[in-house]
Coordinates of C-alpha atoms in Angstrom, one line a residue:
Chain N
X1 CA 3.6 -18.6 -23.7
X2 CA 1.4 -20.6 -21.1
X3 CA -2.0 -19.0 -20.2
X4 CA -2.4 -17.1 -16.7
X5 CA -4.1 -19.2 -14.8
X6 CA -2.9 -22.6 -13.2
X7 CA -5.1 -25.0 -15.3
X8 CA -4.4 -24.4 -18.6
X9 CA -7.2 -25.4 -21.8
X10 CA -5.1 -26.4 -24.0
X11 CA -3.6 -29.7 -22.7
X12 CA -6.8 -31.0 -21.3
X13 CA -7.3 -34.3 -23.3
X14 CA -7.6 -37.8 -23.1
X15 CA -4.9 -40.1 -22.9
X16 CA -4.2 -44.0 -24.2
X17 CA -5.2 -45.6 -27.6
X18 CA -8.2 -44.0 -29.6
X19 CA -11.3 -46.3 -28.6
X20 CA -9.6 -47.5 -25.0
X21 CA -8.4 -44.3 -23.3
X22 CA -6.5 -45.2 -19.9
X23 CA -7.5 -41.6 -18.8
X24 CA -6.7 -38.1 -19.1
X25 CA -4.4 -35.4 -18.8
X26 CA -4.8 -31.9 -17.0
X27 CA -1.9 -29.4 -17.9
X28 CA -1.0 -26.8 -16.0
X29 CA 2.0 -24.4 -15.1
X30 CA 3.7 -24.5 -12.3
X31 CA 2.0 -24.5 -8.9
X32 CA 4.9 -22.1 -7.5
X33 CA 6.2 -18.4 -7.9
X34 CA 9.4 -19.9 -8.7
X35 CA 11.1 -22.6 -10.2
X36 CA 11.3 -25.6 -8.0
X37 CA 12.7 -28.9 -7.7
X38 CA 10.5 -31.9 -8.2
X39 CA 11.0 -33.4 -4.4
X40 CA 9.3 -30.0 -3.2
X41 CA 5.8 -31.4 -5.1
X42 CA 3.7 -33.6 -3.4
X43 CA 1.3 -34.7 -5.8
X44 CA -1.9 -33.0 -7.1
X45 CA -5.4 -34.1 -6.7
X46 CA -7.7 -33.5 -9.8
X47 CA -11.5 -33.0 -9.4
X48 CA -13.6 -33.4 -12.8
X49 CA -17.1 -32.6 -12.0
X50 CA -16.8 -33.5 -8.6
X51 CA -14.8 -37.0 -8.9
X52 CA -12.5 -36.7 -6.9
X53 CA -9.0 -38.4 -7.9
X54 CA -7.0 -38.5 -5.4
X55 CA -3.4 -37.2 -5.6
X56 CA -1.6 -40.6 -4.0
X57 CA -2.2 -42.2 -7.7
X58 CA -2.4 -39.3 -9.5
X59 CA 1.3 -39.1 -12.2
X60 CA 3.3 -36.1 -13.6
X61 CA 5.0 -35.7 -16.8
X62 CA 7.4 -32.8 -17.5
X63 CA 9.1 -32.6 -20.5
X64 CA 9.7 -36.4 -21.7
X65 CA 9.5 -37.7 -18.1
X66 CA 6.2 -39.2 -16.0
X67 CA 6.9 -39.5 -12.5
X68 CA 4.8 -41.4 -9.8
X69 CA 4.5 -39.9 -6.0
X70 CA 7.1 -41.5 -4.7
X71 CA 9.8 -41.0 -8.0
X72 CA 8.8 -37.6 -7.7
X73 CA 8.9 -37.2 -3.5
X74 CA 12.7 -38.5 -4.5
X75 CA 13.7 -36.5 -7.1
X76 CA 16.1 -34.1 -6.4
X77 CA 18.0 -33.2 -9.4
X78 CA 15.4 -32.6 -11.9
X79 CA 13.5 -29.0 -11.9
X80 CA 10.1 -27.6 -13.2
X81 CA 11.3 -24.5 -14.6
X82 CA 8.8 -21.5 -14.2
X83 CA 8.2 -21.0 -17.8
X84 CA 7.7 -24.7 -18.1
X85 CA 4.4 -26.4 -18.1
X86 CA 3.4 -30.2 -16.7
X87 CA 0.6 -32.3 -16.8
X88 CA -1.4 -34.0 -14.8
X89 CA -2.1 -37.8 -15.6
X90 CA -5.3 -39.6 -14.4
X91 CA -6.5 -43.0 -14.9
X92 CA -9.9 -43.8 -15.5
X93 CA -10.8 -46.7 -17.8
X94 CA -12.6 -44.9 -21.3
X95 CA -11.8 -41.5 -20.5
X96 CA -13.5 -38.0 -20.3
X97 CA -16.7 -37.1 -22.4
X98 CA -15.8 -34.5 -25.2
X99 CA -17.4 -31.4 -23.8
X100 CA -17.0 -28.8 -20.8
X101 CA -16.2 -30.2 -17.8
X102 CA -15.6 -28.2 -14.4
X103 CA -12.0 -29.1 -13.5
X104 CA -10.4 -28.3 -10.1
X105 CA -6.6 -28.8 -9.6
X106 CA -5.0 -28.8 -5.3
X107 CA -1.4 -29.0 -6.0
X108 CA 0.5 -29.6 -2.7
X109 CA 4.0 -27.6 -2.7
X110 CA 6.1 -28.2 -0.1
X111 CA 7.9 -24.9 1.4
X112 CA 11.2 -25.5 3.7
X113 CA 10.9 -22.1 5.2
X114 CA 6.8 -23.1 6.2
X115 CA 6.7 -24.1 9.8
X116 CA 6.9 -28.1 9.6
X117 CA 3.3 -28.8 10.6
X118 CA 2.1 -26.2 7.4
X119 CA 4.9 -27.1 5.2
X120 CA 3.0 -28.7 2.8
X121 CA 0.7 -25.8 1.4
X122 CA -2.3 -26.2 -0.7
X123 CA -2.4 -24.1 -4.4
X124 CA -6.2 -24.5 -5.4
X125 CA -7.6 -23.5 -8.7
X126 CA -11.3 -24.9 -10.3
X127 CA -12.6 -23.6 -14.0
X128 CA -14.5 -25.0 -16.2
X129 CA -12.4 -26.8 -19.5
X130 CA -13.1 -28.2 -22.6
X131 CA -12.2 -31.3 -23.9
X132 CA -12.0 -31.6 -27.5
X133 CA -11.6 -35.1 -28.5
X134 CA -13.1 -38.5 -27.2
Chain X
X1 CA 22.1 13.7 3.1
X2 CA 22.0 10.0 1.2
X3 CA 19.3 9.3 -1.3
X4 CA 18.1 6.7 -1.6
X5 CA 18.1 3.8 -4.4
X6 CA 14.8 2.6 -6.5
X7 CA 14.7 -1.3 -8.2
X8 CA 11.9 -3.2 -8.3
X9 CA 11.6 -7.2 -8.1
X10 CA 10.0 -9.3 -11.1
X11 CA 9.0 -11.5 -8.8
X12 CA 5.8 -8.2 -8.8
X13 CA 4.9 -9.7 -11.8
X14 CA 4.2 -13.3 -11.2
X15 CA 1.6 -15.2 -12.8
X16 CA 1.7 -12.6 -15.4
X17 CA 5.3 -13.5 -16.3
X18 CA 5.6 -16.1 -18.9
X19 CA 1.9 -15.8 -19.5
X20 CA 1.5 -12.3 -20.7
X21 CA 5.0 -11.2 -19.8
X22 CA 8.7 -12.0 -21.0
X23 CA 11.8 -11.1 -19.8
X24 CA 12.4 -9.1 -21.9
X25 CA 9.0 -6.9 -21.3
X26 CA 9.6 -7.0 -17.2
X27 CA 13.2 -5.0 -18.0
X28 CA 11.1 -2.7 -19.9
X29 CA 8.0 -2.2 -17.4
X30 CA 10.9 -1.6 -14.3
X31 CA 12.9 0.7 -16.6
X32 CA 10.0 2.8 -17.7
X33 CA 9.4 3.7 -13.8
X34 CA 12.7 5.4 -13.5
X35 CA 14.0 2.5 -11.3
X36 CA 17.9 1.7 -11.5
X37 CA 17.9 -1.8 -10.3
X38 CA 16.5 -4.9 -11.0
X39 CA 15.3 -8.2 -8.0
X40 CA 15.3 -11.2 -9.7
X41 CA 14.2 -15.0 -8.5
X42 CA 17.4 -16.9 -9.4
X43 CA 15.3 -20.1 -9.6
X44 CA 12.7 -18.9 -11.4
X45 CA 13.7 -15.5 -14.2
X46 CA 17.2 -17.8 -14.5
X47 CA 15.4 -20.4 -17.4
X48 CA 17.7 -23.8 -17.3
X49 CA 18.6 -22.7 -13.2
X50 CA 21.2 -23.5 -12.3
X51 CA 22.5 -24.5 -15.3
X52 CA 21.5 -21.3 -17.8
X53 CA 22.7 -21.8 -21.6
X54 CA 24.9 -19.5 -23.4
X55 CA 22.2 -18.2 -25.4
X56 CA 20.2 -17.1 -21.9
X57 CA 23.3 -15.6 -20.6
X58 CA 23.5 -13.4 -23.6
X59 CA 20.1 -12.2 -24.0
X60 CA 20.5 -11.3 -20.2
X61 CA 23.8 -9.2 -20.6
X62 CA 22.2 -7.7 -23.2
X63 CA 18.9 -6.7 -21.3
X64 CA 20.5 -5.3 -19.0
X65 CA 22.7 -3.1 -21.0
X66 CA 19.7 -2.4 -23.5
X67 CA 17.8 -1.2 -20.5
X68 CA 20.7 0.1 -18.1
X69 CA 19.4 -1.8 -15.4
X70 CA 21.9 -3.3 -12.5
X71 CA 21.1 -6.4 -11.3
X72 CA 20.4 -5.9 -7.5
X73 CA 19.5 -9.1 -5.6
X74 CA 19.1 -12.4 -6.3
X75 CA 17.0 -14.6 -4.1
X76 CA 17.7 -18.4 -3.4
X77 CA 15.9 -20.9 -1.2
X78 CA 17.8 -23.7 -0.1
X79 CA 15.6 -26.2 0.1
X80 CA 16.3 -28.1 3.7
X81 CA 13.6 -30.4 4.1
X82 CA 14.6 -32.1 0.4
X83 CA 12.8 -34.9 0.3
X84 CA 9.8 -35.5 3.0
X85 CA 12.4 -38.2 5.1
X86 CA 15.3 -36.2 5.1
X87 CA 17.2 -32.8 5.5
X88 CA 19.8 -31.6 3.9
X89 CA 23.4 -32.3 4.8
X90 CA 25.3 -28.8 6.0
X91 CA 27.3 -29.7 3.3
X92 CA 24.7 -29.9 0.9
X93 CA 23.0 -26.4 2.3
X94 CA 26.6 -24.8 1.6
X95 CA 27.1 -26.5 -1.2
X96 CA 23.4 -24.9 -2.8
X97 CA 24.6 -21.6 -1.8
X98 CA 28.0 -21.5 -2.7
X99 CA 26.7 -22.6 -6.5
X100 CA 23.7 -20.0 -6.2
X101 CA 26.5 -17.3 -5.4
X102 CA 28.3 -17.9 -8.2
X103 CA 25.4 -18.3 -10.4
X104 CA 24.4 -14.8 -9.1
X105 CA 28.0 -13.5 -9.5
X106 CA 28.2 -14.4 -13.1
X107 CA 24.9 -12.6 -13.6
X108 CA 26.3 -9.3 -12.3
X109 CA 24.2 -9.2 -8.8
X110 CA 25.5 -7.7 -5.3
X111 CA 22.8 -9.7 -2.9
X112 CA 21.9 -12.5 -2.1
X113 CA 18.9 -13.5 -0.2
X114 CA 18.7 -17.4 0.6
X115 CA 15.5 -18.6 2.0
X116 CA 16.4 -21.2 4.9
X117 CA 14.4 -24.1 6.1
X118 CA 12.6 -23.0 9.1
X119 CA 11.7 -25.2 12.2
X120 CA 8.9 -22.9 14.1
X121 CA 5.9 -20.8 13.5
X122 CA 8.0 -18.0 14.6
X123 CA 10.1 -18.4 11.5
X124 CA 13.5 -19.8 13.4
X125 CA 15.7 -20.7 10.7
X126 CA 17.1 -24.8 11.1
X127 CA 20.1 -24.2 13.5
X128 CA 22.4 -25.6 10.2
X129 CA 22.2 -22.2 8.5
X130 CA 25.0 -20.6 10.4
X131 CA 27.2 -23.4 8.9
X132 CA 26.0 -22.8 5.6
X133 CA 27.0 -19.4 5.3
X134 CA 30.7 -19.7 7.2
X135 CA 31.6 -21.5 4.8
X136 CA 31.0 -19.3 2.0
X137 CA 32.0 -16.0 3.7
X138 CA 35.1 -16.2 1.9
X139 CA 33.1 -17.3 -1.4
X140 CA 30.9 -14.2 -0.8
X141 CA 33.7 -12.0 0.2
X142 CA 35.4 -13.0 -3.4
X143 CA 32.5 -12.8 -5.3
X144 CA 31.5 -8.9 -3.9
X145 CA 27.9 -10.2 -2.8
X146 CA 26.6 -9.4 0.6
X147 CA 24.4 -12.5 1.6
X148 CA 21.4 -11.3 3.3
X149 CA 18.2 -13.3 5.0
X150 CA 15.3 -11.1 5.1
X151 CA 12.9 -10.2 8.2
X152 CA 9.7 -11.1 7.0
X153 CA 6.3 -11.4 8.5
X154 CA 5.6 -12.8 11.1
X155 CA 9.3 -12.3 12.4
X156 CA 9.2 -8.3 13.9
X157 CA 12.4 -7.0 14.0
X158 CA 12.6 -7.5 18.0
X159 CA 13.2 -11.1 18.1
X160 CA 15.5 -13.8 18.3
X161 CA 15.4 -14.4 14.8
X162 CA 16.6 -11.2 13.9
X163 CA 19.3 -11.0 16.7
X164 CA 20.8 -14.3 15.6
X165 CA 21.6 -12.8 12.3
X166 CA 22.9 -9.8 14.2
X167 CA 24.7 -11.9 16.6
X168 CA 26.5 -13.5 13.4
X169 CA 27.5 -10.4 12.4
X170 CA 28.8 -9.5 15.3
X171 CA 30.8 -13.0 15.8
X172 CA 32.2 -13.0 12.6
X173 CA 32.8 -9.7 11.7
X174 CA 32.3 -10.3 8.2
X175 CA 30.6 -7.6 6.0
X176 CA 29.6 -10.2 3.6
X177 CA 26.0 -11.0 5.5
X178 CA 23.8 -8.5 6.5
X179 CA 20.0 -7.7 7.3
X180 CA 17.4 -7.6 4.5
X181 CA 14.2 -6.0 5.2
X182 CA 11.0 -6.8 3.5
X183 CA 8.6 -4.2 4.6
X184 CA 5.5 -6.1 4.7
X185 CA 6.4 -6.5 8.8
X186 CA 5.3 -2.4 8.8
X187 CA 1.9 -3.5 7.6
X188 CA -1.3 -2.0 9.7
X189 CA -4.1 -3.3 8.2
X190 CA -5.5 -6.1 6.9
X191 CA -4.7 -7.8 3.5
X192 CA -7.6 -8.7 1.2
X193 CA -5.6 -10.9 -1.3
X194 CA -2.3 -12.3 -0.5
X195 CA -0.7 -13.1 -4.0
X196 CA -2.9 -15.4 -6.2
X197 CA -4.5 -16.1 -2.3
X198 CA -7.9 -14.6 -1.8
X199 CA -7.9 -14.5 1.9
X200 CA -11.0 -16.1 4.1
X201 CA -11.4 -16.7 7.7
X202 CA -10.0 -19.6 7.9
X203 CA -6.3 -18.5 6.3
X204 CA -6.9 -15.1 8.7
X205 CA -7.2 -17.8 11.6
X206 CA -4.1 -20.0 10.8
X207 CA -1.7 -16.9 9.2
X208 CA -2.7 -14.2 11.7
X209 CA 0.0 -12.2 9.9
X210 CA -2.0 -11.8 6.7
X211 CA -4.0 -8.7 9.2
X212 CA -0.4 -7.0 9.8
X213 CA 2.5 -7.7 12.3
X214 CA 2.2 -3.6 12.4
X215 CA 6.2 -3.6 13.4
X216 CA 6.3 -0.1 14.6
X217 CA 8.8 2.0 12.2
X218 CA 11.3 3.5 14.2
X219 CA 12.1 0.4 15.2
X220 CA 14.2 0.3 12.0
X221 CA 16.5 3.1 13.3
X222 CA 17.8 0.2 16.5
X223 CA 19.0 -2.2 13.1
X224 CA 19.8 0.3 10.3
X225 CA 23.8 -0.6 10.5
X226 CA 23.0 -4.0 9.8
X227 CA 20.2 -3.4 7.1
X228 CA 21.8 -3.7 3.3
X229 CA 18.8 -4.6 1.1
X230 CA 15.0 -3.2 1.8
X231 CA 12.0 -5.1 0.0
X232 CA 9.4 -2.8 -0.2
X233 CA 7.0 -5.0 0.1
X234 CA 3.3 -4.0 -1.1
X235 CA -0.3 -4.7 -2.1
X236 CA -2.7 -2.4 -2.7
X237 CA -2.3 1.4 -3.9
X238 CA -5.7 3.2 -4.6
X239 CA -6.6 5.2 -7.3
X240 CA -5.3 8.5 -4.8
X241 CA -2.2 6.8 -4.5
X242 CA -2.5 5.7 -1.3
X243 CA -1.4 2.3 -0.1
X244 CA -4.1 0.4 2.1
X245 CA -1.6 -1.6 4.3
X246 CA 1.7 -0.2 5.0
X247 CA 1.8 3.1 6.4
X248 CA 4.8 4.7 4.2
X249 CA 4.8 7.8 5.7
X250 CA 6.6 6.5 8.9
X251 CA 7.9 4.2 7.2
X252 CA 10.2 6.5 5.1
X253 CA 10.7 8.8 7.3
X254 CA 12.7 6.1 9.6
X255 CA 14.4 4.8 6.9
X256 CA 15.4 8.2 5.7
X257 CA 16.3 9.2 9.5
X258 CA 18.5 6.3 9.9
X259 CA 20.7 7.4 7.2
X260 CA 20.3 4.2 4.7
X261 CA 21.1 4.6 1.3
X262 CA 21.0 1.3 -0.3
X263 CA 17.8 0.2 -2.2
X264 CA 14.2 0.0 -2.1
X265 CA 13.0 -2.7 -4.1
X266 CA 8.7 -2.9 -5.0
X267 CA 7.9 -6.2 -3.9
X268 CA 3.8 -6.3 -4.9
X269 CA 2.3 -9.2 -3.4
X270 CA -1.3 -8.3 -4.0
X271 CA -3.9 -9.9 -6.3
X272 CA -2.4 -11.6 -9.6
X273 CA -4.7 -10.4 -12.2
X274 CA -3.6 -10.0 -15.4
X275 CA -1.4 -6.7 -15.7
X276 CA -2.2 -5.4 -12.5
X277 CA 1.1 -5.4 -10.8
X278 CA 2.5 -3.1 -13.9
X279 CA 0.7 0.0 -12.6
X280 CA 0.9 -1.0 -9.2
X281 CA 4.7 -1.0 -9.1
X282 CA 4.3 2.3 -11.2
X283 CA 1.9 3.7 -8.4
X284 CA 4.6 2.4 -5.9
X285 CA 7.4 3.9 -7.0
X286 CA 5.8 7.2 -7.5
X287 CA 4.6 7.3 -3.7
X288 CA 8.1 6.5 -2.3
X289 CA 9.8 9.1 -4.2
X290 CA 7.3 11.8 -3.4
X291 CA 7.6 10.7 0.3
X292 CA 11.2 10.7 0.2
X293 CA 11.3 14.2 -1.9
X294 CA 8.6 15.1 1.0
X295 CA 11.2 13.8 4.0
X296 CA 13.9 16.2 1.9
X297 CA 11.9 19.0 1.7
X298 CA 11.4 19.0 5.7
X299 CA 8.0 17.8 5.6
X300 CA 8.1 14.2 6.6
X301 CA 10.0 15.0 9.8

């Protein structure tokens, strides 16, 4: 089962070859009360003790799949499924510090039935994770 | 006199489902508060949407014979701004429906709510939904579900919004489409926490509706005919059993006065912390029957 809240602990790691990490990962369940196609997401920005990394370059992977914005602004057949979790892929050279880190996730879901001008709607969530392995 | 029908949506429990919650515990929470009916997301309690496996199918045939629970409405978004440069085709909007209704069929449900794409602050649905739905009235009509849009806050139910749906009705004359109400447009006072959403100024500022559209209740009486499905939407019952936004008393008493007999369905939309919604929907439940045994009894008036 996937813990409560959005940002998950488990999941939070570093990413690339051991000794030249490309970046990290932040999982997290979906940003939505319900299931929702992948064109509805518009990218999430990460925060990791207030670095900001902004959501334009940030990537998702679901499943066996890693999507850039603008595959995932297109995609309009595959689904995040509400039981499903997804991470968050960051670049920065080396990597994260093994240790606790406060993490903050803004995850912008788009909602048709939002007026136009709000339809893009912020889902915020900060807590403090711990990464395990350098 | 009609009585009326209890269910309650999972869509109460979210955040706790799939976290501390399976599907199979969400049958059991709703079935232990004497409801008869079970709301579900179709996108979202439907794993694999829209394209379950055999093994989900069965363990949801099964649930709901385990737990004697019928399946009451299933609620659908079609998704009209589908990618950030363009909208849906009508086609494609009918085509989303037409699948979600049979998805819905096969999964023994009666209602359908589809979410539309919206084009205003005061909710207007994009023009293209009256499209989408002629052309699956005969779909619906086949299938036994009643499609039904709900009036939610910020539309009141004295608006254009809802008088389009009527005047669909009316132009059609199908019974396949009807009103649903989600009884959060009754609310009177403010919200503190709107889902996972603890409100501050600035979301009170931009979302007025969060304080309450306070939709007087009689006002349900003037739409009753066309009413098939009632969300009873919630947030917060105190430990007397009192809920602190929508005034029930009134609210029930219209509902009861107007002669509807379909079902109430707890929608609890207040803070997600862990396991909260389970006694909240219990609390819920209890409070509408009492008022409705209340209304019975002569006392509601």
């Amino acid at each position: 089962m996937l813990e409560h809240q959005l940002i998950q602990s488990t999941g939070f790691r570093n990413i690339g070859p051991v000794g030249a990490r490309t970046g990290f990962a932040v999982r997290i369940r979906i940003p939505n009360y319900h299931g929702t196609r992948l064109s509805q997401l518009d990218g999430f920005t990460v925060t990791v003790d207030g670095e900001v990394y902004g959501f334009e370059q940030n990537r998702l992977g679901i499943r066996d799949e890693v999507y850039v914005l603008a595959e995932m602004r297109e995609e309009t057949t595959a689904r995040w499924g509400l039981l499903e979790w997804g991470e968050i892929l960051v670049d920065k050279p080396g990597g994260l510090e093994p240790g606790i880190h406060k993490v903050e996730v803004l995850a912008r879901i788009r909602y048709s039935y939002f007026p136009p001008d709000v339809h893009v709607f912020p889902m915020h969530e900060a807590r403090l994770a711990t990464l395990c392995v350098a | 006199m009609g009585s009326l029908q209890y269910g309650v949506s999972v869509y109460s429990y979210v955040n706790d489902y799939g976290s501390v919650m399976t599907l199979e515990d969400a049958f059991d929470h709703i079935a232990d508060t004497g409801a008869t009916g079970i709301e579900i997301l179709g996108e979202g309690q439907v794993e694999g949407y829209p394209e379950p496996s055999s093994a989900w199918l069965d363990q949801w045939f099964a649930l709901v014979d385990r737990y004697k629970l019928e399946p009451t409405n299933f609620c659908a978004w079609v998704d009209t701004r589908i990618t950030l440069t363009r909208n849906l085709t009508i086609a494609e909007g009918a085509a989303e429906l037409a699948r979600d209704l049979r998805l819905a069929h096969r999964l023994g449900f009666k209602f359908l709510r589809p979410k539309f794409g919206v084009t205003s602050h005061e909710l207007d649905p994009d023009p293209q939904w009256q499209a989408y739905v002629e052309r699956n009235l005969d779909l619906a009509h086949q299938l036994g579900i009643i499609i039904c849009p709900e009036i939610h806050a910020p539309t009141p139910i004295k608006h254009r919004v809802t008088q389009g749906y009527i005047d669909f009705i009316e132009r059609t004359g199908t019974r396949n489409f009807g009103l649903m109400i989600d009884t959060g447009i009754f609310q009177d006072r403010p919200l503190t926490h709107w889902g996972s959403h603890q409100i501050n100024d600035e979301m009170r500022e931009h979302m007025a509706f969060l304080n309450g559209i306070k939709v007087p209740p009689e006002q349900f009486l003037d739409i009753a005919q066309y009413v098939v499905f009632i969300q009873a939407k919630f947030h917060d019952i105190d430990d007397t059993l009192e809920d602190l936004n929508i005034p029930w008393r009134p609210v029930i008493a219209a509902i009861k006065r107007s002669g509807y007999s379909g079902y109430l369905s707890s929608e609890y939309e207040g803070l997600r912390s862990p396991w909260r919604a389970i006694d909240q929907v219990r609390r819920q439940q209890v409070l509408l029957r009492k008022l409705e045994r209340e209304y019975d009894l002569g006392l509601l008036a």
